[in-house]
PDB file of C-alpha atoms in Angstrom:
ATOM      1  CA  UNK A  12       0.311  -0.267   0.106  1.00  0.00           C
ATOM      2  CA  UNK A  13       2.712   2.069   1.094  1.00  0.00           C
ATOM      3  CA  UNK A  14       4.727   1.438  -2.239  1.00  0.00           C
ATOM      4  CA  UNK A  15       1.589   2.169  -4.416  1.00  0.00           C
ATOM      5  CA  UNK A  16       0.669   5.482  -2.630  1.00  0.00           C
ATOM      6  CA  UNK A  17       4.582   6.840  -2.933  1.00  0.00           C
ATOM      7  CA  UNK A  18       4.821   5.452  -6.605  1.00  0.00           C
ATOM      8  CA  UNK A  19       1.744   7.544  -7.479  1.00  0.00           C
ATOM      9  CA  UNK A  20       2.853  10.614  -5.801  1.00  0.00           C
ATOM     10  CA  UNK A  21       6.495  10.199  -7.665  1.00  0.00           C
ATOM     11  CA  UNK A  22       4.502   9.939 -11.185  1.00  0.00           C
ATOM     12  CA  UNK A  23       2.507  12.662 -10.239  1.00  0.00           C
ATOM     13  CA  UNK A  24       5.605  14.804  -9.399  1.00  0.00           C
ATOM     14  CA  UNK A  25       6.893  14.304 -12.241  1.00  0.00           C
ATOM     15  CA  UNK A  26       3.716  15.586 -14.361  1.00  0.00           C
ATOM     16  CA  UNK A  27       4.006  18.553 -12.420  1.00  0.00           C
ATOM     17  CA  UNK A  28       7.558  19.308 -13.679  1.00  0.00           C
ATOM     18  CA  UNK A  29       6.095  19.031 -17.256  1.00  0.00           C
ATOM     19  CA  UNK A  30       3.604  21.365 -16.777  1.00  0.00           C
ATOM     20  CA  UNK A  31       0.743  19.302 -16.224  1.00  0.00           C
ATOM     21  CA  UNK A  32      -1.371  19.531 -12.999  1.00  0.00           C
ATOM     22  CA  UNK A  33      -1.555  16.804  -9.980  1.00  0.00           C
ATOM     23  CA  UNK A  34      -4.311  14.580  -9.891  1.00  0.00           C
ATOM     24  CA  UNK A  35      -4.670  13.115  -6.382  1.00  0.00           C
ATOM     25  CA  UNK A  36      -7.894  11.789  -6.770  1.00  0.00           C
ATOM     26  CA  UNK A  37      -6.130   8.843  -8.872  1.00  0.00           C
ATOM     27  CA  UNK A  38      -4.474   7.412  -5.485  1.00  0.00           C
ATOM     28  CA  UNK A  39      -7.379   6.965  -4.002  1.00  0.00           C
ATOM     29  CA  UNK A  40      -7.138   3.106  -5.636  1.00  0.00           C
ATOM     30  CA  UNK A  41      -4.378   2.624  -3.579  1.00  0.00           C
ATOM     31  CA  UNK A  42      -5.876   2.985  -0.058  1.00  0.00           C
ATOM     32  CA  UNK A  43      -8.156  -0.264  -0.589  1.00  0.00           C
ATOM     33  CA  UNK A  44      -5.828  -2.148  -2.134  1.00  0.00           C
ATOM     34  CA  UNK A  45      -3.379  -1.743   0.368  1.00  0.00           C
ATOM     35  CA  UNK A  46      -5.696  -2.758   3.022  1.00  0.00           C
ATOM     36  CA  UNK A  47      -7.116  -5.741   0.866  1.00  0.00           C
ATOM     37  CA  UNK A  48      -3.532  -6.898   1.257  1.00  0.00           C
ATOM     38  CA  UNK A  49      -3.294  -6.508   4.580  1.00  0.00           C
ATOM     39  CA  UNK A  50      -6.123  -8.855   4.967  1.00  0.00           C
ATOM     40  CA  UNK A  51      -4.535 -11.237   2.991  1.00  0.00           C
ATOM     41  CA  UNK A  52      -2.069 -11.654   5.809  1.00  0.00           C
ATOM     42  CA  UNK A  53      -4.636 -11.091   8.535  1.00  0.00           C
ATOM     43  CA  UNK A  54      -6.448 -14.314   8.466  1.00  0.00           C
ATOM     44  CA  UNK A  55      -9.002 -15.194  11.589  1.00  0.00           C
ATOM     45  CA  UNK A  56      -8.312 -18.478  13.010  1.00  0.00           C
ATOM     46  CA  UNK A  57     -11.307 -20.129  12.539  1.00  0.00           C
ATOM     47  CA  UNK A  58     -11.309 -19.161   8.535  1.00  0.00           C
ATOM     48  CA  UNK A  59      -7.954 -20.911   8.870  1.00  0.00           C
ATOM     49  CA  UNK A  60      -8.921 -23.838  10.126  1.00  0.00           C
ATOM     50  CA  UNK A  61     -11.521 -24.496   7.408  1.00  0.00           C
ATOM     51  CA  UNK A  62      -9.894 -24.788   4.269  1.00  0.00           C
ATOM     52  CA  UNK A  63     -12.926 -24.271   2.390  1.00  0.00           C
ATOM     53  CA  UNK A  64     -14.090 -20.872   3.986  1.00  0.00           C
ATOM     54  CA  UNK A  65     -10.103 -20.290   3.411  1.00  0.00           C
ATOM     55  CA  UNK A  66     -10.225 -20.503  -0.186  1.00  0.00           C
ATOM     56  CA  UNK A  67     -13.700 -18.687  -0.289  1.00  0.00           C
ATOM     57  CA  UNK A  68     -12.095 -16.174   1.780  1.00  0.00           C
ATOM     58  CA  UNK A  69      -9.022 -15.640  -0.590  1.00  0.00           C
ATOM     59  CA  UNK A  70     -11.093 -15.870  -3.396  1.00  0.00           C
ATOM     60  CA  UNK A  71     -13.569 -12.731  -2.334  1.00  0.00           C
ATOM     61  CA  UNK A  72     -10.582 -10.795  -1.278  1.00  0.00           C
ATOM     62  CA  UNK A  73      -8.755 -11.409  -4.840  1.00  0.00           C
ATOM     63  CA  UNK A  74     -12.134 -10.344  -6.549  1.00  0.00           C
ATOM     64  CA  UNK A  75     -12.993  -6.869  -4.360  1.00  0.00           C
ATOM     65  CA  UNK A  76      -8.852  -5.834  -4.873  1.00  0.00           C
ATOM     66  CA  UNK A  77      -9.143  -6.735  -8.310  1.00  0.00           C
ATOM     67  CA  UNK A  78     -12.455  -4.371  -8.306  1.00  0.00           C
ATOM     68  CA  UNK A  79     -10.694  -1.899  -6.333  1.00  0.00           C
ATOM     69  CA  UNK A  80      -7.868  -1.504  -8.966  1.00  0.00           C
ATOM     70  CA  UNK A  81      -9.882  -1.078 -11.726  1.00  0.00           C
ATOM     71  CA  UNK A  82     -12.217   1.425 -10.108  1.00  0.00           C
ATOM     72  CA  UNK A  83      -9.042   2.976  -9.355  1.00  0.00           C
ATOM     73  CA  UNK A  84      -8.153   3.172 -13.158  1.00  0.00           C
ATOM     74  CA  UNK A  85     -11.084   4.394 -14.020  1.00  0.00           C
ATOM     75  CA  UNK A  86     -11.521   7.190 -11.396  1.00  0.00           C
ATOM     76  CA  UNK A  87      -7.870   8.433 -12.783  1.00  0.00           C
ATOM     77  CA  UNK A  88      -9.418   8.324 -16.183  1.00  0.00           C
ATOM     78  CA  UNK A  89     -11.991  10.635 -15.176  1.00  0.00           C
ATOM     79  CA  UNK A  90      -9.565  12.915 -13.542  1.00  0.00           C
ATOM     80  CA  UNK A  91      -7.916  13.390 -16.658  1.00  0.00           C
ATOM     81  CA  UNK A  92     -10.966  13.969 -18.542  1.00  0.00           C
ATOM     82  CA  UNK A  93     -11.733  16.786 -15.573  1.00  0.00           C
ATOM     83  CA  UNK A  94      -8.314  17.995 -15.405  1.00  0.00           C
ATOM     84  CA  UNK A  95      -7.707  22.103 -16.230  1.00  0.00           C
ATOM     85  CA  UNK A  96      -5.198  21.111 -18.714  1.00  0.00           C
ATOM     86  CA  UNK A  97      -8.440  19.687 -21.276  1.00  0.00           C
ATOM     87  CA  UNK A  98     -10.256  22.597 -20.063  1.00  0.00           C
ATOM     88  CA  UNK A  99      -7.680  25.376 -21.183  1.00  0.00           C
ATOM     89  CA  UNK A 100      -7.259  23.111 -24.533  1.00  0.00           C
ATOM     90  CA  UNK A 101     -11.265  23.546 -25.067  1.00  0.00           C
ATOM     91  CA  UNK A 102     -10.921  27.164 -24.744  1.00  0.00           C
ATOM     92  CA  UNK A 103      -8.491  27.282 -27.254  1.00  0.00           C
ATOM     93  CA  UNK A 104     -10.003  25.857 -29.700  1.00  0.00           C
ATOM     94  CA  UNK A 105     -13.880  26.294 -28.895  1.00  0.00           C
ATOM     95  CA  UNK A 106     -16.191  23.485 -29.965  1.00  0.00           C
ATOM     96  CA  UNK A 107     -18.223  25.157 -32.544  1.00  0.00           C
ATOM     97  CA  UNK A 108     -18.849  24.397 -36.237  1.00  0.00           C
ATOM     98  CA  UNK A 109     -18.733  26.386 -38.965  1.00  0.00           C
ATOM     99  CA  UNK A 110     -22.218  26.532 -41.140  1.00  0.00           C
ATOM    100  CA  UNK A 111     -20.759  28.562 -44.052  1.00  0.00           C
ATOM    101  CA  UNK A 112     -20.282  26.463 -47.087  1.00  0.00           C
ATOM    102  CA  UNK A 113     -16.453  25.698 -47.650  1.00  0.00           C
ATOM    103  CA  UNK A 114     -15.562  27.351 -44.266  1.00  0.00           C
ATOM    104  CA  UNK A 115     -13.600  25.565 -42.822  1.00  0.00           C
ATOM    105  CA  UNK A 116     -11.700  25.354 -39.571  1.00  0.00           C
ATOM    106  CA  UNK A 117      -8.240  24.080 -39.074  1.00  0.00           C
ATOM    107  CA  UNK A 118      -6.363  23.080 -36.078  1.00  0.00           C
ATOM    108  CA  UNK A 119      -2.866  22.239 -36.196  1.00  0.00           C
ATOM    109  CA  UNK A 120      -0.883  20.919 -33.223  1.00  0.00           C
ATOM    110  CA  UNK A 121       2.386  19.365 -32.418  1.00  0.00           C
ATOM    111  CA  UNK A 122       3.880  16.146 -30.519  1.00  0.00           C
ATOM    112  CA  UNK A 123       6.752  14.499 -30.519  1.00  0.00           C
ATOM    113  CA  UNK A 124       5.353  11.631 -33.110  1.00  0.00           C
ATOM    114  CA  UNK A 125       7.091  10.005 -35.966  1.00  0.00           C
ATOM    115  CA  UNK A 126       3.522   9.675 -37.669  1.00  0.00           C
ATOM    116  CA  UNK A 127       1.562  12.820 -38.572  1.00  0.00           C
ATOM    117  CA  UNK A 128      -2.094  12.431 -38.225  1.00  0.00           C
ATOM    118  CA  UNK A 129      -4.574  14.157 -40.810  1.00  0.00           C
ATOM    119  CA  UNK A 130      -8.184  13.852 -39.820  1.00  0.00           C
ATOM    120  CA  UNK A 131     -11.026  15.831 -41.747  1.00  0.00           C
ATOM    121  CA  UNK A 132     -14.685  16.406 -40.514  1.00  0.00           C
ATOM    122  CA  UNK A 133     -17.541  16.741 -43.291  1.00  0.00           C
ATOM    123  CA  UNK A 134     -20.795  17.855 -42.449  1.00  0.00           C
ATOM    124  CA  UNK A 135     -23.255  15.877 -44.293  1.00  0.00           C
ATOM    125  CA  UNK A 136     -27.141  16.362 -45.259  1.00  0.00           C
ATOM    126  CA  UNK A 137     -27.939  13.497 -43.222  1.00  0.00           C
ATOM    127  CA  UNK A 138     -28.654  14.170 -39.847  1.00  0.00           C
ATOM    128  CA  UNK A 139     -29.518  10.863 -38.750  1.00  0.00           C
ATOM    129  CA  UNK A 140     -30.572   6.904 -39.840  1.00  0.00           C
ATOM    130  CA  UNK A 141     -34.031   8.053 -39.948  1.00  0.00           C
ATOM    131  CA  UNK A 142     -33.153  10.067 -43.270  1.00  0.00           C
ATOM    132  CA  UNK A 143     -34.214   8.922 -46.491  1.00  0.00           C
ATOM    133  CA  UNK A 144     -30.694   9.358 -47.474  1.00  0.00           C
ATOM    134  CA  UNK A 145     -29.342   7.073 -45.082  1.00  0.00           C
ATOM    135  CA  UNK A 146     -28.711   4.625 -47.386  1.00  0.00           C
ATOM    136  CA  UNK A 147     -27.083   6.462 -50.110  1.00  0.00           C
ATOM    137  CA  UNK A 148     -24.699   8.123 -47.834  1.00  0.00           C
ATOM    138  CA  UNK A 149     -23.393   4.851 -46.161  1.00  0.00           C
ATOM    139  CA  UNK A 150     -22.509   3.574 -50.132  1.00  0.00           C
ATOM    140  CA  UNK A 151     -21.201   7.218 -50.807  1.00  0.00           C
ATOM    141  CA  UNK A 152     -18.915   6.805 -47.326  1.00  0.00           C
ATOM    142  CA  UNK A 153     -17.906   3.435 -48.594  1.00  0.00           C
ATOM    143  CA  UNK A 154     -16.957   4.350 -51.907  1.00  0.00           C
ATOM    144  CA  UNK A 155     -15.025   7.154 -50.736  1.00  0.00           C
ATOM    145  CA  UNK A 156     -13.079   5.746 -47.902  1.00  0.00           C
ATOM    146  CA  UNK A 157     -14.877   2.963 -46.077  1.00  0.00           C
ATOM    147  CA  UNK A 158     -12.300   0.037 -47.046  1.00  0.00           C
ATOM    148  CA  UNK A 159      -9.263  -1.577 -49.029  1.00  0.00           C
ATOM    149  CA  UNK A 160     -11.614  -0.746 -52.354  1.00  0.00           C
ATOM    150  CA  UNK A 161     -12.364   2.497 -51.607  1.00  0.00           C
ATOM    151  CA  UNK A 162     -10.460   6.083 -53.116  1.00  0.00           C
ATOM    152  CA  UNK A 163      -9.118   7.019 -50.433  1.00  0.00           C
ATOM    153  CA  UNK A 164      -7.374   3.665 -49.977  1.00  0.00           C
ATOM    154  CA  UNK A 165      -6.766   3.258 -53.815  1.00  0.00           C
ATOM    155  CA  UNK A 166      -5.406   6.584 -54.617  1.00  0.00           C
ATOM    156  CA  UNK A 167      -4.267   8.390 -51.177  1.00  0.00           C
ATOM    157  CA  UNK A 168      -2.571   5.390 -49.872  1.00  0.00           C
ATOM    158  CA  UNK A 169      -1.687   2.913 -53.159  1.00  0.00           C
ATOM    159  CA  UNK A 170      -1.246   5.456 -55.636  1.00  0.00           C
ATOM    160  CA  UNK A 171       0.183   8.286 -54.468  1.00  0.00           C
ATOM    161  CA  UNK A 172       2.003   6.988 -51.121  1.00  0.00           C
ATOM    162  CA  UNK A 173       0.839  10.041 -49.506  1.00  0.00           C
ATOM    163  CA  UNK A 174      -0.646   8.046 -46.332  1.00  0.00           C
ATOM    164  CA  UNK A 175       0.100   4.891 -44.114  1.00  0.00           C
ATOM    165  CA  UNK A 176      -3.294   4.534 -43.945  1.00  0.00           C
ATOM    166  CA  UNK A 177      -6.419   6.115 -45.068  1.00  0.00           C
ATOM    167  CA  UNK A 178     -10.101   6.081 -44.341  1.00  0.00           C
ATOM    168  CA  UNK A 179     -13.705   7.403 -43.521  1.00  0.00           C
ATOM    169  CA  UNK A 180     -16.401   6.660 -41.494  1.00  0.00           C
ATOM    170  CA  UNK A 181     -19.637   7.817 -40.814  1.00  0.00           C
ATOM    171  CA  UNK A 182     -20.831   9.081 -37.718  1.00  0.00           C
ATOM    172  CA  UNK A 183     -24.499   8.347 -37.926  1.00  0.00           C
ATOM    173  CA  UNK A 184     -25.368   9.686 -34.213  1.00  0.00           C
ATOM    174  CA  UNK A 185     -23.973  13.037 -35.179  1.00  0.00           C
ATOM    175  CA  UNK A 186     -24.606  12.976 -39.029  1.00  0.00           C
ATOM    176  CA  UNK A 187     -20.680  13.498 -40.080  1.00  0.00           C
ATOM    177  CA  UNK A 188     -18.218  11.771 -41.955  1.00  0.00           C
ATOM    178  CA  UNK A 189     -14.750  11.502 -40.532  1.00  0.00           C
ATOM    179  CA  UNK A 190     -11.627  11.018 -42.574  1.00  0.00           C
ATOM    180  CA  UNK A 191      -8.545   9.650 -40.783  1.00  0.00           C
ATOM    181  CA  UNK A 192      -5.098   9.200 -42.131  1.00  0.00           C
ATOM    182  CA  UNK A 193      -1.673   8.774 -40.773  1.00  0.00           C
ATOM    183  CA  UNK A 194       0.793  10.788 -42.917  1.00  0.00           C
ATOM    184  CA  UNK A 195       4.460  12.039 -42.966  1.00  0.00           C
ATOM    185  CA  UNK A 196       4.075  15.815 -41.722  1.00  0.00           C
ATOM    186  CA  UNK A 197       5.809  17.024 -44.736  1.00  0.00           C
ATOM    187  CA  UNK A 198       2.542  15.357 -47.110  1.00  0.00           C
ATOM    188  CA  UNK A 199       0.222  17.330 -45.276  1.00  0.00           C
ATOM    189  CA  UNK A 200      -0.623  19.794 -47.927  1.00  0.00           C
ATOM    190  CA  UNK A 201      -0.259  17.222 -50.630  1.00  0.00           C
ATOM    191  CA  UNK A 202      -2.589  14.817 -48.649  1.00  0.00           C
ATOM    192  CA  UNK A 203      -5.442  16.685 -47.959  1.00  0.00           C
ATOM    193  CA  UNK A 204      -5.850  18.500 -51.191  1.00  0.00           C
ATOM    194  CA  UNK A 205      -5.822  14.360 -52.454  1.00  0.00           C
ATOM    195  CA  UNK A 206      -8.309  13.712 -49.986  1.00  0.00           C
ATOM    196  CA  UNK A 207     -10.637  16.695 -51.109  1.00  0.00           C
ATOM    197  CA  UNK A 208     -10.052  15.768 -54.878  1.00  0.00           C
ATOM    198  CA  UNK A 209     -11.561  12.182 -54.766  1.00  0.00           C
ATOM    199  CA  UNK A 210     -14.534  14.282 -52.554  1.00  0.00           C
ATOM    200  CA  UNK A 211     -14.756  16.407 -55.662  1.00  0.00           C
ATOM    201  CA  UNK A 212     -14.491  13.661 -58.460  1.00  0.00           C
ATOM    202  CA  UNK A 213     -17.505  12.048 -56.698  1.00  0.00           C
ATOM    203  CA  UNK A 214     -19.483  14.715 -56.435  1.00  0.00           C
ATOM    204  CA  UNK A 215     -19.372  14.987 -60.357  1.00  0.00           C
ATOM    205  CA  UNK A 216     -20.307  11.948 -61.039  1.00  0.00           C
ATOM    206  CA  UNK A 217     -16.467  10.312 -60.984  1.00  0.00           C
ATOM    207  CA  UNK A 218     -17.688   6.824 -59.833  1.00  0.00           C
ATOM    208  CA  UNK A 219     -17.425   3.518 -61.988  1.00  0.00           C
ATOM    209  CA  UNK A 220     -20.032   0.682 -61.594  1.00  0.00           C
ATOM    210  CA  UNK A 221     -17.630  -1.585 -60.189  1.00  0.00           C
ATOM    211  CA  UNK A 222     -17.190   0.630 -57.450  1.00  0.00           C
ATOM    212  CA  UNK A 223     -20.785   1.149 -57.047  1.00  0.00           C
ATOM    213  CA  UNK A 224     -21.148  -2.495 -57.038  1.00  0.00           C
ATOM    214  CA  UNK A 225     -18.197  -3.698 -54.652  1.00  0.00           C
ATOM    215  CA  UNK A 226     -19.303  -1.136 -51.976  1.00  0.00           C
ATOM    216  CA  UNK A 227     -22.590  -2.208 -51.764  1.00  0.00           C
ATOM    217  CA  UNK A 228     -21.683  -5.893 -51.676  1.00  0.00           C
ATOM    218  CA  UNK A 229     -19.490  -4.637 -48.966  1.00  0.00           C
ATOM    219  CA  UNK A 230     -21.708  -2.783 -47.003  1.00  0.00           C
ATOM    220  CA  UNK A 231     -24.690  -6.023 -47.345  1.00  0.00           C
ATOM    221  CA  UNK A 232     -22.093  -8.325 -46.472  1.00  0.00           C
ATOM    222  CA  UNK A 233     -21.251  -6.358 -43.250  1.00  0.00           C
ATOM    223  CA  UNK A 234     -25.073  -6.534 -42.586  1.00  0.00           C
ATOM    224  CA  UNK A 235     -25.367  -9.604 -42.585  1.00  0.00           C
ATOM    225  CA  UNK A 236     -22.171 -10.752 -40.601  1.00  0.00           C
ATOM    226  CA  UNK A 237     -23.972  -8.595 -37.497  1.00  0.00           C
ATOM    227  CA  UNK A 238     -26.154 -11.638 -37.217  1.00  0.00           C
ATOM    228  CA  UNK A 239     -23.225 -13.946 -36.803  1.00  0.00           C
ATOM    229  CA  UNK A 240     -23.400 -13.153 -33.128  1.00  0.00           C
ATOM    230  CA  UNK A 241     -25.625 -11.817 -30.207  1.00  0.00           C
ATOM    231  CA  UNK A 242     -23.570  -9.060 -29.666  1.00  0.00           C
ATOM    232  CA  UNK A 243     -23.794  -7.640 -32.911  1.00  0.00           C
ATOM    233  CA  UNK A 244     -27.036  -8.448 -33.345  1.00  0.00           C
ATOM    234  CA  UNK A 245     -28.041  -6.303 -30.122  1.00  0.00           C
ATOM    235  CA  UNK A 246     -25.579  -3.754 -31.038  1.00  0.00           C
ATOM    236  CA  UNK A 247     -27.088  -2.919 -34.244  1.00  0.00           C
ATOM    237  CA  UNK A 248     -30.625  -2.754 -32.677  1.00  0.00           C
ATOM    238  CA  UNK A 249     -29.403  -0.393 -29.944  1.00  0.00           C
ATOM    239  CA  UNK A 250     -27.924   2.039 -32.057  1.00  0.00           C
ATOM    240  CA  UNK A 251     -30.952   1.764 -34.500  1.00  0.00           C
ATOM    241  CA  UNK A 252     -33.587   2.260 -31.423  1.00  0.00           C
ATOM    242  CA  UNK A 253     -31.125   5.687 -30.228  1.00  0.00           C
ATOM    243  CA  UNK A 254     -31.703   6.935 -33.723  1.00  0.00           C
ATOM    244  CA  UNK A 255     -35.446   5.875 -33.654  1.00  0.00           C
ATOM    245  CA  UNK A 256     -34.324   3.647 -37.019  1.00  0.00           C
ATOM    246  CA  UNK A 257     -37.195   1.140 -37.737  1.00  0.00           C
ATOM    247  CA  UNK A 258     -35.387  -0.482 -40.626  1.00  0.00           C
ATOM    248  CA  UNK A 259     -34.306  -4.240 -40.126  1.00  0.00           C
ATOM    249  CA  UNK A 260     -31.027  -5.264 -41.605  1.00  0.00           C
ATOM    250  CA  UNK A 261     -33.067  -7.210 -44.315  1.00  0.00           C
ATOM    251  CA  UNK A 262     -34.620  -4.172 -45.056  1.00  0.00           C
ATOM    252  CA  UNK A 263     -31.726  -1.434 -44.877  1.00  0.00           C
ATOM    253  CA  UNK A 264     -29.413  -4.628 -47.010  1.00  0.00           C
ATOM    254  CA  UNK A 265     -32.259  -4.016 -49.829  1.00  0.00           C
ATOM    255  CA  UNK A 266     -32.312  -0.195 -49.437  1.00  0.00           C
ATOM    256  CA  UNK A 267     -28.765  -0.299 -50.205  1.00  0.00           C
ATOM    257  CA  UNK A 268     -28.920  -2.380 -52.833  1.00  0.00           C
ATOM    258  CA  UNK A 269     -31.310  -0.029 -54.812  1.00  0.00           C
ATOM    259  CA  UNK A 270     -28.847   3.072 -54.439  1.00  0.00           C
ATOM    260  CA  UNK A 271     -27.809   4.168 -57.642  1.00  0.00           C
ATOM    261  CA  UNK A 272     -24.964   6.407 -58.722  1.00  0.00           C
ATOM    262  CA  UNK A 273     -27.215   9.419 -59.246  1.00  0.00           C
ATOM    263  CA  UNK A 274     -28.359   8.525 -55.615  1.00  0.00           C
ATOM    264  CA  UNK A 275     -24.772   9.040 -54.490  1.00  0.00           C
ATOM    265  CA  UNK A 276     -23.910  11.994 -56.342  1.00  0.00           C
ATOM    266  CA  UNK A 277     -27.331  13.912 -55.632  1.00  0.00           C
ATOM    267  CA  UNK A 278     -26.013  13.423 -51.719  1.00  0.00           C
ATOM    268  CA  UNK A 279     -22.155  13.757 -52.216  1.00  0.00           C
ATOM    269  CA  UNK A 280     -22.848  17.098 -53.462  1.00  0.00           C
ATOM    270  CA  UNK A 281     -24.381  18.193 -50.239  1.00  0.00           C
ATOM    271  CA  UNK A 282     -21.413  17.217 -48.217  1.00  0.00           C
ATOM    272  CA  UNK A 283     -18.676  19.773 -47.486  1.00  0.00           C
ATOM    273  CA  UNK A 284     -15.841  19.792 -45.132  1.00  0.00           C
ATOM    274  CA  UNK A 285     -15.770  21.632 -42.214  1.00  0.00           C
ATOM    275  CA  UNK A 286     -12.988  20.590 -39.934  1.00  0.00           C
ATOM    276  CA  UNK A 287      -9.595  19.851 -40.255  1.00  0.00           C
ATOM    277  CA  UNK A 288      -7.022  18.697 -37.734  1.00  0.00           C
ATOM    278  CA  UNK A 289      -3.441  18.125 -38.164  1.00  0.00           C
ATOM    279  CA  UNK A 290      -0.806  16.763 -35.899  1.00  0.00           C
ATOM    280  CA  UNK A 291       2.515  16.834 -36.986  1.00  0.00           C
ATOM    281  CA  UNK A 292       5.489  16.256 -35.171  1.00  0.00           C
ATOM    282  CA  UNK A 293       7.110  18.550 -32.532  1.00  0.00           C
ATOM    283  CA  UNK A 294      10.355  18.762 -34.314  1.00  0.00           C
ATOM    284  CA  UNK A 295       9.015  19.081 -37.926  1.00  0.00           C
TER     285      UNK A 295
END
């Protein structure tokens, strides 16, 4: 217990020297863990005399100590989220989203990393899964960056070698598309421009029949695979309930299969980049 407490203090002391804030709440976990450790050695005589009771006693202590450990870890994460450092960071970069078309908000940060991180947030005309254009947006995202068949993967990563990885995902609870890529910091402008170029190409109808077919099949197969486990089924219907979506997996698959190239282009024309985040190496 004493070693755990001192160790936590040493770590926080190092954080203070690095300009971070002291988070004493994270050391709370050491208190019950220390008490339980002491109880392991202070076993009453009536428990020692009964092997079955002794085994149960040790198992209970182990379970409770494990619970305290994970509880302490959770408390520490909560303390980190509530730290003044992050509050100051929120003030520096207000959580506001521009609404004017083409009005992009760029955030650049530096960190001692070897691989840069480029993320671009796109607003969409589909605020939730209740929208009639939800299946069309799913197909758009699949063609754009939804897998190894996508334009981002084939062009940004494979053809031009501008990224270690590149892809996009649709956050249906927020109605946005997020492009995520790992790049060399020197390739920031090239990678960003190529991502925008691929988006523009889709809005102009540069979508082949093969891209459309493969993307729809990938989505439909993903829905079918969701039925392979109870957890996947529960996750699908839980998210559907939260989004007030009444479509079943089968109905959604039928909607996806009926999507045409014109549907994808029409939805894509109302998708616009809004936030660009770039994490670059501090020494670059």
